[in-house]
Short mmCIF file of C-alpha atoms in Angstrom, two decimals:
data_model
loop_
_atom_site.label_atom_id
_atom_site.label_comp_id
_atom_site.label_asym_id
_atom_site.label_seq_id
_atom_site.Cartn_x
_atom_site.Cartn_y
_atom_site.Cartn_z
CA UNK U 1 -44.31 -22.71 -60.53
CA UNK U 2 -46.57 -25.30 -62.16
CA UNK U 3 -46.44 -24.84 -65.89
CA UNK U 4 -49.87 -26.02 -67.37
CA UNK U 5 -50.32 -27.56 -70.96
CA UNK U 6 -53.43 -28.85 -73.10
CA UNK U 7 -54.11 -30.49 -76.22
CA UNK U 8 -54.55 -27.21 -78.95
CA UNK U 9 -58.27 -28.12 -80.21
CA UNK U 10 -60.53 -31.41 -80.53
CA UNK U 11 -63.73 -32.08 -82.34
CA UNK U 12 -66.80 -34.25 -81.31
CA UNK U 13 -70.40 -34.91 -82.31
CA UNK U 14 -73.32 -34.11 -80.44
CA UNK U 15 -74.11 -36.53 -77.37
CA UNK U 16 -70.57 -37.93 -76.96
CA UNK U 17 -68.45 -37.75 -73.96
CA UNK U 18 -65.42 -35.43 -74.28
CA UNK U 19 -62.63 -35.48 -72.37
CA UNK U 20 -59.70 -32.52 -72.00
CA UNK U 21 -56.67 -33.48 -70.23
CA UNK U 22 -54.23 -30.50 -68.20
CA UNK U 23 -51.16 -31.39 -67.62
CA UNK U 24 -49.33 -29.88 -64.45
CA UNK U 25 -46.74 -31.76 -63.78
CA UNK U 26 -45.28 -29.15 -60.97
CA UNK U 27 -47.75 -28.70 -59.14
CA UNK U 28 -47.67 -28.06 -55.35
CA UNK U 29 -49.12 -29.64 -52.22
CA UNK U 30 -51.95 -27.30 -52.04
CA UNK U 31 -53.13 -25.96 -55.55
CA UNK U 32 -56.04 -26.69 -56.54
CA UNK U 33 -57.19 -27.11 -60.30
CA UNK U 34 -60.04 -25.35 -61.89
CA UNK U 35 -61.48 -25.28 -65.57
CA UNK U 36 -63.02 -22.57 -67.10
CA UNK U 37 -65.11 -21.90 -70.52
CA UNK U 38 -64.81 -18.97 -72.71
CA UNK U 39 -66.54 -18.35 -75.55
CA UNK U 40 -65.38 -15.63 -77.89
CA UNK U 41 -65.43 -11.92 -76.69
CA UNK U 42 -66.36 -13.56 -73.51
CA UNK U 43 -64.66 -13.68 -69.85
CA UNK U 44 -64.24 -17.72 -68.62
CA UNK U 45 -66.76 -18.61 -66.81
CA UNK U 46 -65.97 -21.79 -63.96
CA UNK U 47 -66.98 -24.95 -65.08
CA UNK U 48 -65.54 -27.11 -61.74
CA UNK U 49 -62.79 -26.90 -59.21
CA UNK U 50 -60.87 -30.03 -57.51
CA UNK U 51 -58.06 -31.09 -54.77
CA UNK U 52 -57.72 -34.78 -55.60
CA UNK U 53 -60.11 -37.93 -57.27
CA UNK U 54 -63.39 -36.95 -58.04
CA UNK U 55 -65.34 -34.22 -58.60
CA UNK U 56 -69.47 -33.78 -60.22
CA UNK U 57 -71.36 -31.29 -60.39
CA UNK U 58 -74.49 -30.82 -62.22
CA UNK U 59 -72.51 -29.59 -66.13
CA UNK U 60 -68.68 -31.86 -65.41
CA UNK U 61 -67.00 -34.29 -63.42
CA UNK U 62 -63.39 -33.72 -62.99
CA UNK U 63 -60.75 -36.60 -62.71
CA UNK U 64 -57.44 -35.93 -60.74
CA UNK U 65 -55.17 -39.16 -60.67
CA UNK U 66 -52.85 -39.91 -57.20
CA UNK U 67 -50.03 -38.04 -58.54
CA UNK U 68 -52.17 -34.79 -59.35
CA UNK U 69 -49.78 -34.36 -62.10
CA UNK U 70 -52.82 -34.05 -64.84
CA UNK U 71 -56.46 -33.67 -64.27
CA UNK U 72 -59.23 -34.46 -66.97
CA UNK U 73 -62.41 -32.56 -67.27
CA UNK U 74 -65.18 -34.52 -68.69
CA UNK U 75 -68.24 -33.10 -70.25
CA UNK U 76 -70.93 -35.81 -70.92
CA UNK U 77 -73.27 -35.75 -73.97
CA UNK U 78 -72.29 -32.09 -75.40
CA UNK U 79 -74.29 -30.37 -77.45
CA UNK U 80 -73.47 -27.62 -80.27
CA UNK U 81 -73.62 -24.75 -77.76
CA UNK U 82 -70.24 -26.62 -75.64
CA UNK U 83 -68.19 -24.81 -78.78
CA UNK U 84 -65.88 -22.96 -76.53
CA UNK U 85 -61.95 -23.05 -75.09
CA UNK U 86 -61.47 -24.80 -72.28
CA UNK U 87 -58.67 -23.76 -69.92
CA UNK U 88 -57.33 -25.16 -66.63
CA UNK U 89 -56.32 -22.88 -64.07
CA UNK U 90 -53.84 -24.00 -61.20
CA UNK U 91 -53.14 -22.01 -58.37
CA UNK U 92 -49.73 -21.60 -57.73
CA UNK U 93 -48.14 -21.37 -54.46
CA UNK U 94 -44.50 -20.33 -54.18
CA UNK U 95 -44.92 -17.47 -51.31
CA UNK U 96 -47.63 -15.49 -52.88
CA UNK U 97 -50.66 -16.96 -54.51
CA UNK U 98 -50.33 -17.10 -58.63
CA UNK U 99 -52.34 -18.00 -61.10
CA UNK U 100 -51.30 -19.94 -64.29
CA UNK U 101 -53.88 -21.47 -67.00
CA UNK U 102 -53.06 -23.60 -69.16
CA UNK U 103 -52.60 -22.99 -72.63
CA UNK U 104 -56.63 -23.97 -73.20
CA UNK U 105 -58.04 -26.09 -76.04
CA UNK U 106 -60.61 -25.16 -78.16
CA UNK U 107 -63.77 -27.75 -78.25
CA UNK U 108 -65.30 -27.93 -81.74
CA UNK U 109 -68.81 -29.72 -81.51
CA UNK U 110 -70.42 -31.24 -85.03
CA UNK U 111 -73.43 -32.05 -85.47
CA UNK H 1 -73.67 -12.21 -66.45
CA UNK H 2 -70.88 -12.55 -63.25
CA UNK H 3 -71.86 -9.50 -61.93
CA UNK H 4 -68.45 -8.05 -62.37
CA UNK H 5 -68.35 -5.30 -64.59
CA UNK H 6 -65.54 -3.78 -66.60
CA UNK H 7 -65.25 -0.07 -68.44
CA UNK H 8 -64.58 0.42 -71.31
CA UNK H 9 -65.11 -2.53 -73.23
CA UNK H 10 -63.25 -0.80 -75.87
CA UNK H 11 -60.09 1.70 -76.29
CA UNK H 12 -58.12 2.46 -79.54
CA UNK H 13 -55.54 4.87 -78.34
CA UNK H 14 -52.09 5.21 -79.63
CA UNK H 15 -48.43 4.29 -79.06
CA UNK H 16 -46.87 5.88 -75.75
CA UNK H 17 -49.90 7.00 -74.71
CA UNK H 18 -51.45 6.24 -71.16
CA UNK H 19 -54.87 4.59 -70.48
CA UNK H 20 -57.30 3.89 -67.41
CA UNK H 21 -58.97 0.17 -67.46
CA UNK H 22 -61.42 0.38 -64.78
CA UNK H 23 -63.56 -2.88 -62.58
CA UNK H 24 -66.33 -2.95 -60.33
CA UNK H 25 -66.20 -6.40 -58.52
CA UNK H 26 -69.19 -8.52 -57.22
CA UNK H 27 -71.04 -6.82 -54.55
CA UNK H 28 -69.22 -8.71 -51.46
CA UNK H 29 -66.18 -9.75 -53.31
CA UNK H 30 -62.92 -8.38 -51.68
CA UNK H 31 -60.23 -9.40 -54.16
CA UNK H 32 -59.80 -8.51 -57.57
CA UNK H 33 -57.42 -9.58 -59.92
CA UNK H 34 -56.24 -8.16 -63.79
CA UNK H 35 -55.74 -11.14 -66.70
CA UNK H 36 -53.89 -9.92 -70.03
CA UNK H 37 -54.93 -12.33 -73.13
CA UNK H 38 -53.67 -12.03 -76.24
CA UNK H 39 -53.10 -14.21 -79.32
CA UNK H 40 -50.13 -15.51 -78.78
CA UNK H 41 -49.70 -15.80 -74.84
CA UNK H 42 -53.33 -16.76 -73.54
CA UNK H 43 -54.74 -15.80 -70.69
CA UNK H 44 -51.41 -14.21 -68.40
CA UNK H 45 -52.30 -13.73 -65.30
CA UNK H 46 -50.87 -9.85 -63.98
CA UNK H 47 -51.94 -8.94 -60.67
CA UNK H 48 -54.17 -9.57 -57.74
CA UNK H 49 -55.65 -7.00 -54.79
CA UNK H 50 -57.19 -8.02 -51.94
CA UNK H 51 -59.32 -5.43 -49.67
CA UNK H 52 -57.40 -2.76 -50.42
CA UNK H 53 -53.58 -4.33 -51.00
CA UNK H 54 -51.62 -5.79 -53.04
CA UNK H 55 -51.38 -9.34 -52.66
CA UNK H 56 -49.93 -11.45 -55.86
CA UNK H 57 -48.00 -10.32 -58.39
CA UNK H 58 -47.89 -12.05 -61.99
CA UNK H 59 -45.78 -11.52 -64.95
CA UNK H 60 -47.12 -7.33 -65.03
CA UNK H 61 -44.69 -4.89 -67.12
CA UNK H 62 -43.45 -2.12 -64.98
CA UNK H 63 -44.96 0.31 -67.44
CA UNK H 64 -48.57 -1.22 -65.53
CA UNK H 65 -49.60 -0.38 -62.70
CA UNK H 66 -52.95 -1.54 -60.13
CA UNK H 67 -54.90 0.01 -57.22
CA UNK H 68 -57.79 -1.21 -55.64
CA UNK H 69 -59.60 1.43 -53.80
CA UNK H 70 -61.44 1.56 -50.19
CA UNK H 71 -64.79 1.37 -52.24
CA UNK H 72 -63.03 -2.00 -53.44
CA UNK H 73 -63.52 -1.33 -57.63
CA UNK H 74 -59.92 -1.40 -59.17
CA UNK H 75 -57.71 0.04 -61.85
CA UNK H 76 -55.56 -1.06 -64.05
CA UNK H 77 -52.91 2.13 -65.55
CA UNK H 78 -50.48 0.86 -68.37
CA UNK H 79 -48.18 3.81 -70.08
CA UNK H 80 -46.13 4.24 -72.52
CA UNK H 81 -48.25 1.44 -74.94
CA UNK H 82 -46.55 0.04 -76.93
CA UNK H 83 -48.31 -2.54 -79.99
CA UNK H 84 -47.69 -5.47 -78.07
CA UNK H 85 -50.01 -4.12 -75.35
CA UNK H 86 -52.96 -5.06 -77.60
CA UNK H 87 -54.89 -7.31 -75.73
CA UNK H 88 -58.06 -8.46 -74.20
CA UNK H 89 -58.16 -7.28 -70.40
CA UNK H 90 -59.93 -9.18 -67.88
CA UNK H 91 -60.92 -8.35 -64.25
CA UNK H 92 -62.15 -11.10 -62.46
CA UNK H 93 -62.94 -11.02 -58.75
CA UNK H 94 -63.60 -13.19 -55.33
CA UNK H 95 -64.58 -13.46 -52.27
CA UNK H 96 -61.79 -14.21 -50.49
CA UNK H 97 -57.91 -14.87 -51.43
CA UNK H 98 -56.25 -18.26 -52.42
CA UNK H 99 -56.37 -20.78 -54.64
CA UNK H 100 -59.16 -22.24 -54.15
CA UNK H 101 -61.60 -19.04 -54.75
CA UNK H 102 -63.92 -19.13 -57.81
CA UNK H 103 -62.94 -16.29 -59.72
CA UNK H 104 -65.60 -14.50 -61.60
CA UNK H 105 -64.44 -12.79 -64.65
CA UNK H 106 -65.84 -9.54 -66.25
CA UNK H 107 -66.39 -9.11 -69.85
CA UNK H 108 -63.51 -7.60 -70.58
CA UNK H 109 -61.94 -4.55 -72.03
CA UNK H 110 -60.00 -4.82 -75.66
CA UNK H 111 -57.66 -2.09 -76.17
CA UNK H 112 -56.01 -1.38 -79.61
CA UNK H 113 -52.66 0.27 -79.91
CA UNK H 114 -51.98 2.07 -83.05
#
């Protein structure tokens, strides 16, 4: 099963990129990769979902190299109210549909 | 709000005791599936239904147990609690099954063992 990790926490400023890498190295022919927020006392709420290259929608853009071994989630200009864990979710296939997230990181934003 | 919904949002019961978590999923939504998160394991994925039947199974104790009915809302039963079953639990649900379905997640129900 694909075992998912991310970097623990990061901090930016208000109106700069950020970008959270996932790292999946197992995953299988057909997962797919989606991120999620969640804000405290919250459920995760999707944020974008992706196969392979590149994905936009109107809040992310998500980057999946050849390999699909990673995937970065890219959230341009964020503001305070981005303060929130981020978690990728791959969906495993061994028989049965699973679902793992990753470990999430936690997105401080300063102003 | 997802449009799932999730009672209680919150339970204090004790150890070896029994509780009922219950989930209503989006109207039109056929599978449902049960998320544990807690401090130290994040979000562990336990179970999924769809329409009616079982159709993944995560890392769920054997003390836990998951129906989803004809009406398609769903519950989660864990017995015997023990402390480590204090956790945030999450219901999210679907459309349809797979991988590539956008799950919708409730807001959760945090039970405290004592």
């Amino acid at each position: 099963l694909a075992k998912t990790t991310q970097p623990i926490s990061m901090d930016s400023y208000e109106g700069q990129e950020v970008n959270i890498t996932c790292s999946h190295n197992n995953i299988a022919t057909n997962d797919y990769i989606t991120w999620y927020q969640q804000f405290p006392s919250q459920g995760p709420r999707f944020i974008i979902q992706g196969y392979k290259t590149k994905v936009t929608n109107e809040v992310a853009s998500l980057f999946i190299p050849a390999d699909r071994k990673s995937s970065t989630l890219s959230l341009p200009r964020v503001s305070l109210s981005d303060t929130a864990v981020y978690y990728c979710l791959v969906g495993a296939t061994s028989g049965t549909y699973k679902y793992i997230f990753g470990t999430g990181t936690r997105l401080k934003v300063l102003a | 709000d997802s449009g799932v919904t999730q009672t209680p949002k919150h339970l204090i019961t004790a150890t070896g005791q029994r509780v009922t978590l219950r989930c209503s999923p989006r109207s039109g939504d056929l599978s449902v599936y049960w998320y544990q998160q807690s401090l130290d394991q994040g979000l562990q994925f336990l179970i999924q239904y769809y329409n009616g039947e079982e159709r993944a199974k995560g890392n769920i104790l054997e003390r836990f147990s998951a129906q989803q009915f004809p009406d398609l809302h769903s519950e989660l039963n864990l017995s015997s609690l023990e402390l480590g079953d204090s956790a945030l639990y999450f219901c999210a649900s679907s459309v349809d099954s797979g991988n590539r379905e956008t799950q919708y997640f409730g807001p959760g129900t945090r039970l405290l063992v004592l």
